[in-house]
């Protein structure tokens, strides 16, 4: 598995498994399948309401804790300093873990300065290995440079984030994509350009999109509850897109 080195030296898998909008009743089985396939990063959040099931799957997998990179996120209602600390404790308890590998501010709203200070404290205490944000613009991100390791932003063929990608690379911050398939909108899976590229490599359109992102240095966290697609989304390292593609 290819990994990305965060600016604090922590190594992060370049392909992970997302559980956004996966029902609680399906989360544990989906995560178990993902871990069996070979995924070693799981991305959840307090607002997904399935942290407990993610933790159960990790424990039932039998994998050593240190071999699974776990991401969770702080929701905006808990952005005051003390609220952030309490919310982190709830997430840790739901997950049933001693620490979280990557903890993100979920949106750039409210008192994210106070929330960021809380995350810095948790990082100093060793309860979080790396901290970052999701959906922050470059301008807002500049306020939080000192220890910021990751910005998770919507990135897909119709919203390529070229400027943001260049900015993050220049600042040593990892670009992570959410909604890599544009939530299935704009005919992404039947787009003629993507279909031609996929046919040339004997791959699916989904695999081509994930490979395109990864070759740009973008971490991806696709989600699915179907085992065949979980496998398909993971097996993207046996081909390479040309510069033209």
Coordinates of N, CA and C in Angstrom, one line a residue:
X1 N 0.8 -1.2 0.0 CA 0.0 0.0 0.0 C 0.9 1.3 0.0
X2 N 0.6 2.1 -1.0 CA 1.3 3.4 -1.0 C 0.9 4.2 0.2
X3 N 1.8 5.0 0.8 CA 1.5 5.8 1.9 C 1.9 7.2 1.6
X4 N 1.3 8.2 2.4 CA 1.7 9.6 2.3 C 2.3 10.0 3.6
X5 N 3.4 10.7 3.6 CA 4.0 11.2 4.8 C 3.4 12.6 5.2
X6 N 2.7 12.6 6.4 CA 2.2 13.9 6.8 C 3.3 14.8 7.3
X7 N 3.0 16.1 7.5 CA 4.1 17.0 7.8 C 4.7 16.8 9.2
X8 N 4.0 16.0 10.0 CA 4.6 15.7 11.3 C 5.3 14.3 11.3
X9 N 5.5 13.7 10.2 CA 6.1 12.4 10.0 C 5.2 11.2 10.1
X10 N 4.0 11.3 10.5 CA 3.1 10.2 10.5 C 2.8 9.7 9.1
X11 N 2.8 8.4 8.9 CA 2.5 7.8 7.6 C 1.0 7.5 7.5
X12 N 0.4 7.9 6.4 CA -1.0 7.7 6.2 C -1.3 7.0 4.9
X13 N -2.1 5.9 4.9 CA -2.4 5.2 3.6 C -3.0 6.1 2.6
X14 N -2.7 5.9 1.3 CA -3.2 6.7 0.3 C -4.6 6.3 -0.2
X15 N -5.0 5.1 0.2 CA -6.4 4.7 -0.1 C -7.0 4.2 1.2
X16 N -8.2 4.7 1.5 CA -8.9 4.3 2.7 C -10.3 4.0 2.4
X17 N -11.0 3.5 3.4 CA -12.4 3.2 3.2 C -13.3 4.1 4.0
X18 N -14.3 4.8 3.3 CA -15.2 5.7 4.0 C -16.5 5.1 4.3
X19 N -17.1 5.6 5.4 CA -18.3 5.0 5.9 C -19.5 6.0 6.0
X20 N -19.3 7.1 5.3 CA -20.3 8.2 5.2 C -21.6 7.6 4.5
X21 N -22.7 7.8 5.2 CA -24.0 7.3 4.7 C -24.2 5.8 4.6
X22 N -23.3 5.1 5.3 CA -23.5 3.6 5.5 C -24.3 3.5 6.8
X23 N -25.4 2.8 6.7 CA -26.3 2.6 7.9 C -25.5 1.8 9.0
X24 N -25.9 2.2 10.2 CA -25.3 1.5 11.4 C -25.3 0.0 11.2
X25 N -26.5 -0.5 10.7 CA -26.7 -1.9 10.6 C -25.8 -2.6 9.6
X26 N -25.2 -1.8 8.7 CA -24.4 -2.4 7.6 C -22.9 -2.0 7.8
X27 N -22.6 -1.1 8.7 CA -21.2 -0.6 8.8 C -20.2 -1.6 9.2
X28 N -20.5 -2.4 10.3 CA -19.5 -3.4 10.8 C -19.1 -4.4 9.7
X29 N -20.1 -4.9 9.0 CA -19.8 -5.9 8.0 C -19.0 -5.3 6.8
X30 N -19.4 -4.0 6.4 CA -18.7 -3.4 5.3 C -17.2 -3.1 5.7
X31 N -17.0 -2.7 6.9 CA -15.6 -2.4 7.4 C -14.8 -3.7 7.5
X32 N -15.5 -4.8 8.0 CA -14.8 -6.1 8.1 C -14.4 -6.5 6.7
X33 N -15.2 -6.3 5.7 CA -14.9 -6.7 4.3 C -13.7 -5.9 3.8
X34 N -13.8 -4.6 4.1 CA -12.7 -3.7 3.6 C -11.4 -4.1 4.2
X35 N -11.4 -4.4 5.5 CA -10.1 -4.8 6.2 C -9.6 -6.1 5.6
X36 N -10.5 -7.0 5.3 CA -10.1 -8.3 4.7 C -9.5 -8.1 3.3
X37 N -10.1 -7.2 2.6 CA -9.6 -6.9 1.2 C -8.2 -6.3 1.3
X38 N -7.9 -5.6 2.4 CA -6.6 -5.0 2.5 C -6.5 -3.5 2.9
X39 N -7.7 -2.9 2.9 CA -7.7 -1.5 3.4 C -7.1 -1.4 4.8
X40 N -6.4 -0.3 5.0 CA -5.8 -0.1 6.4 C -6.1 1.3 6.9
X41 N -7.0 2.0 6.2 CA -7.5 3.3 6.8 C -9.0 3.3 6.7
X42 N -9.6 3.6 7.8 CA -11.1 3.8 7.9 C -11.4 5.2 8.3
X43 N -12.3 5.8 7.5 CA -12.7 7.2 7.7 C -14.1 7.3 8.2
X44 N -14.3 7.8 9.4 CA -15.7 8.0 10.0 C -15.8 9.4 10.6
X45 N -16.9 9.6 11.3 CA -17.1 10.9 11.9 C -18.2 10.8 13.0
X46 N -18.1 11.7 13.9 CA -19.2 11.8 14.9 C -20.6 11.9 14.3
X47 N -20.7 12.7 13.2 CA -21.9 13.0 12.6 C -22.4 11.9 11.7
X48 N -21.6 10.8 11.5 CA -22.0 9.7 10.7 C -22.8 8.7 11.6
X49 N -22.6 8.8 12.9 CA -23.3 7.9 13.9 C -23.0 6.5 13.7
X50 N -21.8 6.1 13.3 CA -21.4 4.7 13.2 C -20.0 4.5 13.7
X51 N -19.5 5.3 14.5 CA -18.2 5.1 15.1 C -18.1 3.8 15.9
X52 N -19.2 3.5 16.6 CA -19.2 2.3 17.5 C -19.0 1.0 16.6
X53 N -19.7 1.0 15.5 CA -19.6 -0.1 14.6 C -18.3 -0.3 13.9
X54 N -17.7 0.9 13.6 CA -16.3 0.9 13.0 C -15.3 0.3 14.0
X55 N -15.4 0.7 15.3 CA -14.5 0.1 16.3 C -14.7 -1.4 16.5
X56 N -16.0 -1.8 16.5 CA -16.3 -3.2 16.6 C -15.6 -4.0 15.5
X57 N -15.7 -3.5 14.3 CA -15.1 -4.2 13.2 C -13.6 -4.3 13.3
X58 N -13.0 -3.2 13.7 CA -11.5 -3.2 13.9 C -11.1 -4.3 14.9
X59 N -11.8 -4.4 16.0 CA -11.5 -5.4 17.0 C -11.8 -6.8 16.5
X60 N -12.9 -7.0 15.8 CA -13.2 -8.3 15.4 C -12.3 -8.8 14.2
X61 N -11.7 -7.8 13.6 CA -10.8 -8.2 12.5 C -9.5 -9.0 12.9
X62 N -9.2 -8.7 14.2 CA -8.0 -9.4 14.7 C -6.7 -8.7 14.4
X63 N -6.8 -7.6 13.6 CA -5.6 -6.8 13.2 C -5.0 -6.1 14.4
X64 N -3.7 -5.9 14.5 CA -3.1 -5.1 15.5 C -3.6 -3.6 15.4
X65 N -3.9 -3.0 16.5 CA -4.4 -1.6 16.4 C -3.5 -0.7 15.6
X66 N -2.2 -0.8 15.7 CA -1.3 0.1 15.1 C -1.3 -0.1 13.5
X67 N -1.9 -1.2 13.1 CA -1.9 -1.4 11.6 C -3.1 -0.8 10.9
X68 N -4.0 -0.2 11.7 CA -5.2 0.4 11.1 C -5.2 1.9 11.4
X69 N -5.3 2.7 10.4 CA -5.3 4.2 10.5 C -6.7 4.6 10.6
X70 N -7.1 5.2 11.7 CA -8.5 5.6 12.0 C -8.6 7.1 11.9
X71 N -9.5 7.6 11.1 CA -9.9 9.0 11.0 C -11.3 9.2 11.6
X72 N -11.4 10.2 12.4 CA -12.8 10.7 12.8 C -12.8 12.2 12.8
X73 N -14.0 12.8 13.0 CA -14.1 14.2 12.8 C -15.0 14.8 13.9
X74 N -14.7 16.1 14.2 CA -15.5 16.8 15.2 C -16.5 17.7 14.5
X75 N -17.8 17.5 15.0 CA -18.9 18.2 14.4 C -19.0 19.7 14.9
X76 N -19.6 20.6 14.1 CA -19.5 22.0 14.4 C -20.2 22.4 15.7
X77 N -21.2 21.6 16.2 CA -21.9 21.9 17.4 C -21.0 21.9 18.6
X78 N -19.8 21.2 18.5 CA -18.9 21.0 19.6 C -17.6 21.8 19.4
X79 N -17.7 23.0 18.7 CA -16.5 23.7 18.5 C -16.0 24.6 19.6
X80 N -16.7 24.8 20.7 CA -16.1 25.5 21.8 C -15.1 24.6 22.5
X81 N -14.1 25.2 23.1 CA -13.0 24.4 23.6 C -13.3 23.2 24.4
X82 N -14.1 23.5 25.5 CA -14.4 22.3 26.4 C -15.4 21.4 25.7
X83 N -16.3 21.9 24.9 CA -17.2 21.0 24.2 C -16.4 20.1 23.2
X84 N -15.3 20.6 22.6 CA -14.5 19.8 21.7 C -13.8 18.7 22.5
X85 N -13.3 19.0 23.6 CA -12.6 17.9 24.4 C -13.6 16.8 24.8
X86 N -14.8 17.2 25.2 CA -15.8 16.2 25.6 C -16.3 15.4 24.4
X87 N -16.4 16.1 23.3 CA -16.8 15.4 22.0 C -15.8 14.3 21.6
X88 N -14.5 14.7 21.7 CA -13.4 13.8 21.4 C -13.5 12.6 22.3
X89 N -13.7 12.8 23.6 CA -13.8 11.6 24.5 C -15.0 10.7 24.1
X90 N -16.1 11.3 23.7 CA -17.3 10.5 23.2 C -16.9 9.7 22.0
X91 N -16.2 10.3 21.1 CA -15.8 9.5 19.9 C -14.8 8.4 20.2
X92 N -13.9 8.7 21.1 CA -12.9 7.7 21.5 C -13.6 6.5 22.2
X93 N -14.6 6.8 23.0 CA -15.4 5.8 23.7 C -16.2 5.0 22.7
X94 N -16.9 5.7 21.8 CA -17.7 5.0 20.8 C -16.8 4.0 20.0
X95 N -15.6 4.5 19.6 CA -14.7 3.7 18.8 C -14.1 2.5 19.6
X96 N -14.0 2.8 20.9 CA -13.4 1.8 21.8 C -11.8 1.7 21.6
X97 N -11.2 2.9 21.3 CA -9.8 3.0 21.1 C -9.1 3.8 22.1
X98 N -7.8 3.7 22.2 CA -7.0 4.5 23.1 C -6.5 5.8 22.5
X99 N -6.5 5.9 21.1 CA -6.1 7.1 20.4 C -6.8 7.1 19.0
X100 N -6.8 8.2 18.4 CA -7.3 8.3 17.0 C -6.1 8.8 16.2
X101 N -5.9 8.2 15.0 CA -4.7 8.5 14.2 C -4.9 9.9 13.6
X102 N -6.0 10.3 13.0 CA -6.3 11.6 12.4 C -7.6 12.1 12.9
X103 N -7.6 13.3 13.4 CA -8.9 13.9 13.9 C -9.0 15.3 13.2
X104 N -10.2 15.5 12.6 CA -10.4 16.6 11.7 C -11.6 17.5 12.2
X105 N -11.4 18.8 12.0 CA -12.6 19.7 12.1 C -13.4 19.5 10.9
X106 N -14.7 19.3 11.1 CA -15.5 18.8 10.0 C -16.0 19.9 9.0
X107 N -16.2 21.1 9.5 CA -16.6 22.2 8.6 C -16.0 23.5 9.1
X108 N -15.8 24.5 8.2 CA -15.2 25.8 8.6 C -16.2 26.8 9.2
X109 N -17.0 26.3 10.1 CA -18.0 27.2 10.7 C -17.8 27.4 12.2
X110 N -18.5 28.4 12.8 CA -18.4 28.5 14.2 C -17.0 28.9 14.7
X111 N -16.8 28.6 16.0 CA -15.6 29.0 16.7 C -14.5 27.9 16.4
X112 N -14.1 27.8 15.2 CA -13.1 26.7 14.9 C -11.7 27.0 15.4
X113 N -11.5 28.3 15.8 CA -10.2 28.6 16.5 C -10.1 27.9 17.9
X114 N -11.2 27.9 18.6 CA -11.2 27.3 19.9 C -11.1 25.7 19.8
X115 N -11.9 25.2 18.8 CA -11.8 23.8 18.5 C -10.4 23.4 18.1
X116 N -9.8 24.2 17.3 CA -8.4 23.8 16.9 C -7.4 23.8 18.1
X117 N -7.6 24.7 19.0 CA -6.7 24.7 20.2 C -7.0 23.5 21.0
X118 N -8.2 23.0 21.1 CA -8.5 21.7 21.8 C -7.8 20.6 21.1
X119 N -7.9 20.5 19.7 CA -7.2 19.5 19.0 C -5.7 19.5 19.2
X120 N -5.1 20.7 19.3 CA -3.7 20.8 19.5 C -3.3 20.2 20.9
X121 N -4.2 20.5 21.9 CA -3.9 19.9 23.2 C -4.0 18.4 23.2
X122 N -5.0 17.9 22.5 CA -5.1 16.4 22.4 C -3.9 15.8 21.7
X123 N -3.4 16.5 20.7 CA -2.3 16.1 19.9 C -1.0 16.1 20.8
X124 N -0.9 17.1 21.6 CA 0.3 17.2 22.5 C 0.2 16.0 23.5
X125 N -1.0 15.7 24.0 CA -1.2 14.6 24.9 C -1.0 13.2 24.4
X126 N -0.9 13.1 23.0 CA -0.7 11.9 22.4 C -1.9 11.1 22.1
X127 N -3.1 11.7 22.3 CA -4.4 11.1 22.1 C -4.8 11.1 20.6
X128 N -4.2 12.0 19.9 CA -4.4 12.1 18.4 C -3.0 12.1 17.8
X129 N -2.7 11.4 16.7 CA -1.4 11.3 16.1 C -1.3 12.5 15.1
X130 N -2.4 12.9 14.5 CA -2.3 14.1 13.5 C -3.7 14.7 13.5
X131 N -3.6 16.1 13.2 CA -4.9 16.8 13.2 C -5.0 17.6 11.9
X132 N -6.2 17.8 11.4 CA -6.4 18.5 10.2 C -7.9 19.0 10.1
X133 N -8.3 19.3 8.9 CA -9.6 19.9 8.6 C -10.3 19.2 7.4
X134 N -11.5 19.5 7.2 CA -12.2 19.2 6.0 C -13.0 20.3 5.5
X135 N -13.0 20.5 4.2 CA -13.8 21.6 3.5 C -13.4 23.0 3.8
X136 N -12.1 23.2 4.2 CA -11.6 24.5 4.5 C -11.1 25.1 3.2
X137 N -11.4 26.4 3.0 CA -10.8 27.1 1.8 C -9.3 27.4 2.2
X138 N -8.5 27.7 1.1 CA -7.1 28.0 1.3 C -7.0 29.2 2.3
X139 N -7.9 30.2 2.2 CA -7.7 31.4 3.1 C -8.0 31.0 4.5
X140 N -9.0 30.2 4.8 CA -9.3 29.9 6.2 C -8.2 28.9 6.7
X141 N -7.7 28.1 5.8 CA -6.7 27.1 6.2 C -5.4 27.9 6.7
X142 N -5.1 29.0 6.1 CA -3.9 29.7 6.5 C -3.9 30.1 8.0
X143 N -5.1 30.2 8.6 CA -5.1 30.6 10.0 C -4.6 29.4 10.9
X144 N -4.6 28.2 10.3 CA -4.4 27.0 11.1 C -3.1 26.2 10.7
X145 N -2.2 26.9 10.1 CA -1.1 26.2 9.5 C -0.2 25.3 10.4
X146 N 0.0 25.8 11.6 CA 1.2 25.3 12.4 C 1.2 23.8 12.5
X147 N 0.1 23.1 12.8 CA 0.2 21.7 13.0 C -0.8 21.0 12.0
X148 N -1.3 21.7 11.0 CA -2.3 21.1 10.2 C -1.6 20.1 9.2
X149 N -2.2 18.9 9.2 CA -1.6 17.8 8.4 C -2.4 17.5 7.1
X150 N -3.7 17.7 7.2 CA -4.6 17.2 6.1 C -5.8 18.2 5.9
X151 N -6.1 18.4 4.7 CA -7.4 19.1 4.3 C -8.2 18.2 3.5
X152 N -9.4 17.7 4.0 CA -10.2 16.8 3.3 C -11.3 17.6 2.6
X153 N -11.3 17.7 1.2 CA -12.2 18.5 0.5 C -12.8 17.8 -0.7
X154 N -14.0 18.2 -1.1 CA -14.7 17.6 -2.2 C -13.8 17.7 -3.5
X155 N -13.4 16.5 -4.1 CA -12.6 16.5 -5.2 C -13.0 15.4 -6.1
X156 N -13.3 15.7 -7.4 CA -13.7 14.7 -8.4 C -13.5 15.3 -9.8
X157 N -13.7 14.5 -10.8 CA -13.4 15.0 -12.2 C -14.1 16.3 -12.5
X158 N -15.3 16.6 -11.9 CA -16.0 17.8 -12.2 C -15.7 19.0 -11.2
X159 N -14.9 18.7 -10.2 CA -14.4 19.7 -9.3 C -13.0 19.3 -8.9
X160 N -12.1 19.6 -9.7 CA -10.8 19.0 -9.6 C -9.9 19.6 -8.6
X161 N -10.2 20.8 -8.1 CA -9.4 21.5 -7.0 C -8.0 21.6 -7.4
X162 N -7.7 22.1 -8.6 CA -6.3 22.2 -9.1 C -5.6 23.3 -8.3
X163 N -6.2 24.4 -8.0 CA -5.5 25.5 -7.2 C -5.3 25.0 -5.8
X164 N -6.3 24.4 -5.2 CA -6.2 23.9 -3.8 C -5.1 22.9 -3.7
X165 N -5.1 22.0 -4.7 CA -4.0 20.9 -4.7 C -2.6 21.5 -4.7
X166 N -2.4 22.5 -5.6 CA -1.1 23.2 -5.7 C -0.8 23.9 -4.4
X167 N -1.8 24.6 -3.8 CA -1.6 25.3 -2.5 C -1.2 24.3 -1.4
X168 N -1.9 23.2 -1.3 CA -1.7 22.3 -0.2 C -0.3 21.6 -0.4
X169 N 0.1 21.3 -1.6 CA 1.4 20.7 -1.8 C 2.5 21.7 -1.4
X170 N 2.3 23.0 -1.8 CA 3.3 24.0 -1.4 C 3.5 24.1 0.1
X171 N 2.4 23.9 0.8 CA 2.4 24.1 2.2 C 2.7 22.8 3.0
X172 N 2.9 21.7 2.3 CA 3.2 20.4 3.0 C 2.0 19.8 3.7
X173 N 0.8 20.1 3.2 CA -0.5 19.6 3.8 C -1.1 18.6 2.8
X174 N -1.5 17.4 3.3 CA -2.0 16.4 2.4 C -3.4 16.7 2.0
X175 N -3.7 16.5 0.7 CA -5.0 16.7 0.1 C -5.7 15.4 0.1
X176 N -6.8 15.3 0.8 CA -7.7 14.1 0.8 C -9.0 14.4 0.2
X177 N -9.5 13.5 -0.6 CA -10.7 13.7 -1.4 C -11.9 13.1 -0.7
X178 N -13.0 13.9 -0.5 CA -14.3 13.3 -0.2 C -15.2 13.4 -1.5
X179 N -16.1 12.5 -1.6 CA -17.0 12.5 -2.8 C -16.2 12.3 -4.1
X180 N -15.3 11.4 -4.2 CA -14.5 11.2 -5.4 C -15.3 10.9 -6.6
X181 N -16.5 10.3 -6.4 CA -17.3 9.9 -7.6 C -18.4 11.0 -7.8
X182 N -18.3 12.1 -7.3 CA -19.3 13.2 -7.4 C -20.7 12.8 -7.0
X183 N -20.7 11.8 -6.1 CA -22.0 11.3 -5.6 C -22.8 10.7 -6.7
X184 N -22.1 10.2 -7.8 CA -22.8 9.6 -8.9 C -23.5 10.6 -9.8
X185 N -23.3 11.9 -9.6 CA -24.0 12.9 -10.4 C -23.3 13.2 -11.7
X186 N -24.0 14.0 -12.6 CA -23.4 14.5 -13.8 C -23.0 13.3 -14.8
X187 N -23.6 12.1 -14.6 CA -23.3 11.0 -15.4 C -21.9 10.6 -15.3
X188 N -21.3 10.7 -14.1 CA -19.8 10.4 -14.0 C -19.5 9.0 -14.5
X189 N -20.3 8.0 -14.2 CA -20.0 6.6 -14.5 C -20.2 6.3 -16.0
X190 N -20.9 7.2 -16.7 CA -21.1 6.9 -18.2 C -20.4 8.0 -19.0
X191 N -19.6 8.8 -18.4 CA -18.9 9.9 -19.1 C -18.0 9.3 -20.2
X192 N -18.1 9.7 -21.4 CA -17.4 9.0 -22.5 C -15.9 9.1 -22.4
X193 N -15.3 10.2 -21.9 CA -13.9 10.3 -21.7 C -13.4 9.3 -20.7
X194 N -14.1 9.2 -19.6 CA -13.7 8.3 -18.5 C -13.9 6.8 -19.0
X195 N -15.0 6.6 -19.7 CA -15.2 5.2 -20.2 C -14.2 4.8 -21.2
X196 N -13.7 5.7 -22.0 CA -12.6 5.3 -23.0 C -11.3 5.0 -22.2
X197 N -11.0 5.8 -21.2 CA -9.8 5.5 -20.5 C -9.9 4.2 -19.7
X198 N -11.1 4.0 -19.1 CA -11.3 2.7 -18.4 C -11.1 1.5 -19.3
X199 N -11.7 1.6 -20.5 CA -11.6 0.5 -21.5 C -10.2 0.2 -21.9
X200 N -9.4 1.3 -22.0 CA -8.0 1.2 -22.5 C -7.2 0.4 -21.4
X201 N -7.6 0.5 -20.2 CA -6.8 -0.2 -19.1 C -7.6 -1.4 -18.6
X202 N -8.7 -1.8 -19.1 CA -9.5 -2.9 -18.6 C -9.9 -2.7 -17.2
X203 N -10.3 -1.4 -16.8 CA -10.7 -1.1 -15.5 C -12.0 -0.4 -15.5
X204 N -12.6 -0.3 -14.3 CA -13.9 0.5 -14.2 C -13.6 2.0 -14.2
X205 N -14.7 2.7 -14.5 CA -14.6 4.2 -14.4 C -14.2 4.6 -12.9
X206 N -14.8 3.9 -11.9 CA -14.4 4.2 -10.5 C -12.9 4.1 -10.3
X207 N -12.4 3.0 -10.8 CA -10.9 2.7 -10.5 C -10.1 3.8 -11.2
X208 N -10.5 4.2 -12.4 CA -9.8 5.3 -13.1 C -9.8 6.6 -12.3
X209 N -11.0 6.9 -11.8 CA -11.1 8.2 -11.0 C -10.2 8.1 -9.8
X210 N -10.2 7.0 -9.1 CA -9.3 6.9 -7.9 C -7.9 6.9 -8.2
X211 N -7.5 6.2 -9.3 CA -6.1 6.2 -9.8 C -5.7 7.6 -10.2
X212 N -6.5 8.4 -10.9 CA -6.3 9.7 -11.3 C -6.0 10.6 -10.1
X213 N -6.8 10.5 -9.0 CA -6.6 11.2 -7.8 C -5.3 10.9 -7.2
X214 N -5.1 9.6 -7.0 CA -3.8 9.1 -6.3 C -2.6 9.6 -7.1
X215 N -2.6 9.5 -8.4 CA -1.4 10.0 -9.2 C -1.2 11.5 -9.0
X216 N -2.2 12.2 -8.6 CA -2.1 13.6 -8.3 C -1.6 13.9 -6.9
X217 N -1.4 12.8 -6.1 CA -1.0 12.9 -4.7 C -2.1 13.1 -3.8
X218 N -3.4 12.7 -4.2 CA -4.6 12.9 -3.4 C -4.9 11.6 -2.7
X219 N -5.2 11.6 -1.4 CA -5.6 10.5 -0.7 C -7.1 10.3 -1.0
X220 N -7.6 9.0 -1.1 CA -9.0 8.8 -1.4 C -9.6 7.9 -0.4
X221 N -10.9 8.1 -0.1 CA -11.6 7.2 0.9 C -13.0 6.8 0.3
X222 N -13.0 6.1 -0.8 CA -14.3 5.6 -1.4 C -15.1 4.7 -0.4
X223 N -16.4 4.8 -0.5 CA -17.2 3.9 0.4 C -18.1 3.0 -0.5
X224 N -18.5 1.9 0.0 CA -19.4 1.0 -0.6 C -19.8 -0.1 0.4
X225 N -21.0 -0.7 0.2 CA -21.4 -1.8 1.1 C -21.3 -3.1 0.3
X226 N -20.9 -3.0 -1.0 CA -20.8 -4.2 -1.9 C -19.4 -4.7 -1.9
X227 N -19.2 -6.0 -1.6 CA -17.8 -6.5 -1.5 C -17.1 -6.4 -2.9
X228 N -17.8 -6.6 -4.0 CA -17.1 -6.5 -5.3 C -16.6 -5.1 -5.5
X229 N -17.3 -4.1 -5.1 CA -16.9 -2.7 -5.3 C -15.8 -2.3 -4.3
X230 N -15.9 -2.8 -3.1 CA -14.9 -2.6 -2.1 C -13.5 -3.1 -2.6
X231 N -13.5 -4.2 -3.2 CA -12.3 -4.8 -3.8 C -11.8 -4.0 -5.0
X232 N -12.8 -3.6 -5.9 CA -12.5 -2.9 -7.1 C -11.9 -1.5 -6.7
X233 N -12.4 -0.8 -5.7 CA -11.9 0.5 -5.3 C -10.5 0.4 -4.7
X234 N -10.1 -0.8 -4.2 CA -8.8 -0.9 -3.6 C -7.7 -1.3 -4.6
X235 N -8.1 -2.0 -5.6 CA -7.1 -2.5 -6.6 C -6.8 -1.5 -7.7
X236 N -6.1 -0.4 -7.3 CA -5.9 0.6 -8.3 C -4.4 0.8 -8.6
X237 N -3.6 -0.1 -8.1 CA -2.1 0.1 -8.2 C -1.5 -0.8 -9.3
X238 N -2.3 -1.5 -10.1 CA -1.7 -2.4 -11.1 C -1.8 -1.7 -12.5
X239 N -2.1 -0.4 -12.5 CA -2.1 0.3 -13.8 C -1.7 1.7 -13.5
X240 N -1.3 2.4 -14.6 CA -1.0 3.9 -14.4 C -1.5 4.6 -15.6
X241 N -2.1 5.8 -15.3 CA -2.6 6.7 -16.3 C -1.5 7.4 -17.0
X242 N -1.6 7.6 -18.3 CA -0.6 8.5 -19.0 C -0.8 9.9 -18.6
X243 N 0.1 10.8 -19.0 CA 0.0 12.2 -18.8 C -1.2 12.7 -19.5
X244 N -1.4 12.2 -20.7 CA -2.6 12.7 -21.6 C -3.9 12.3 -20.9
X245 N -3.9 11.1 -20.4 CA -5.2 10.6 -19.7 C -5.5 11.4 -18.5

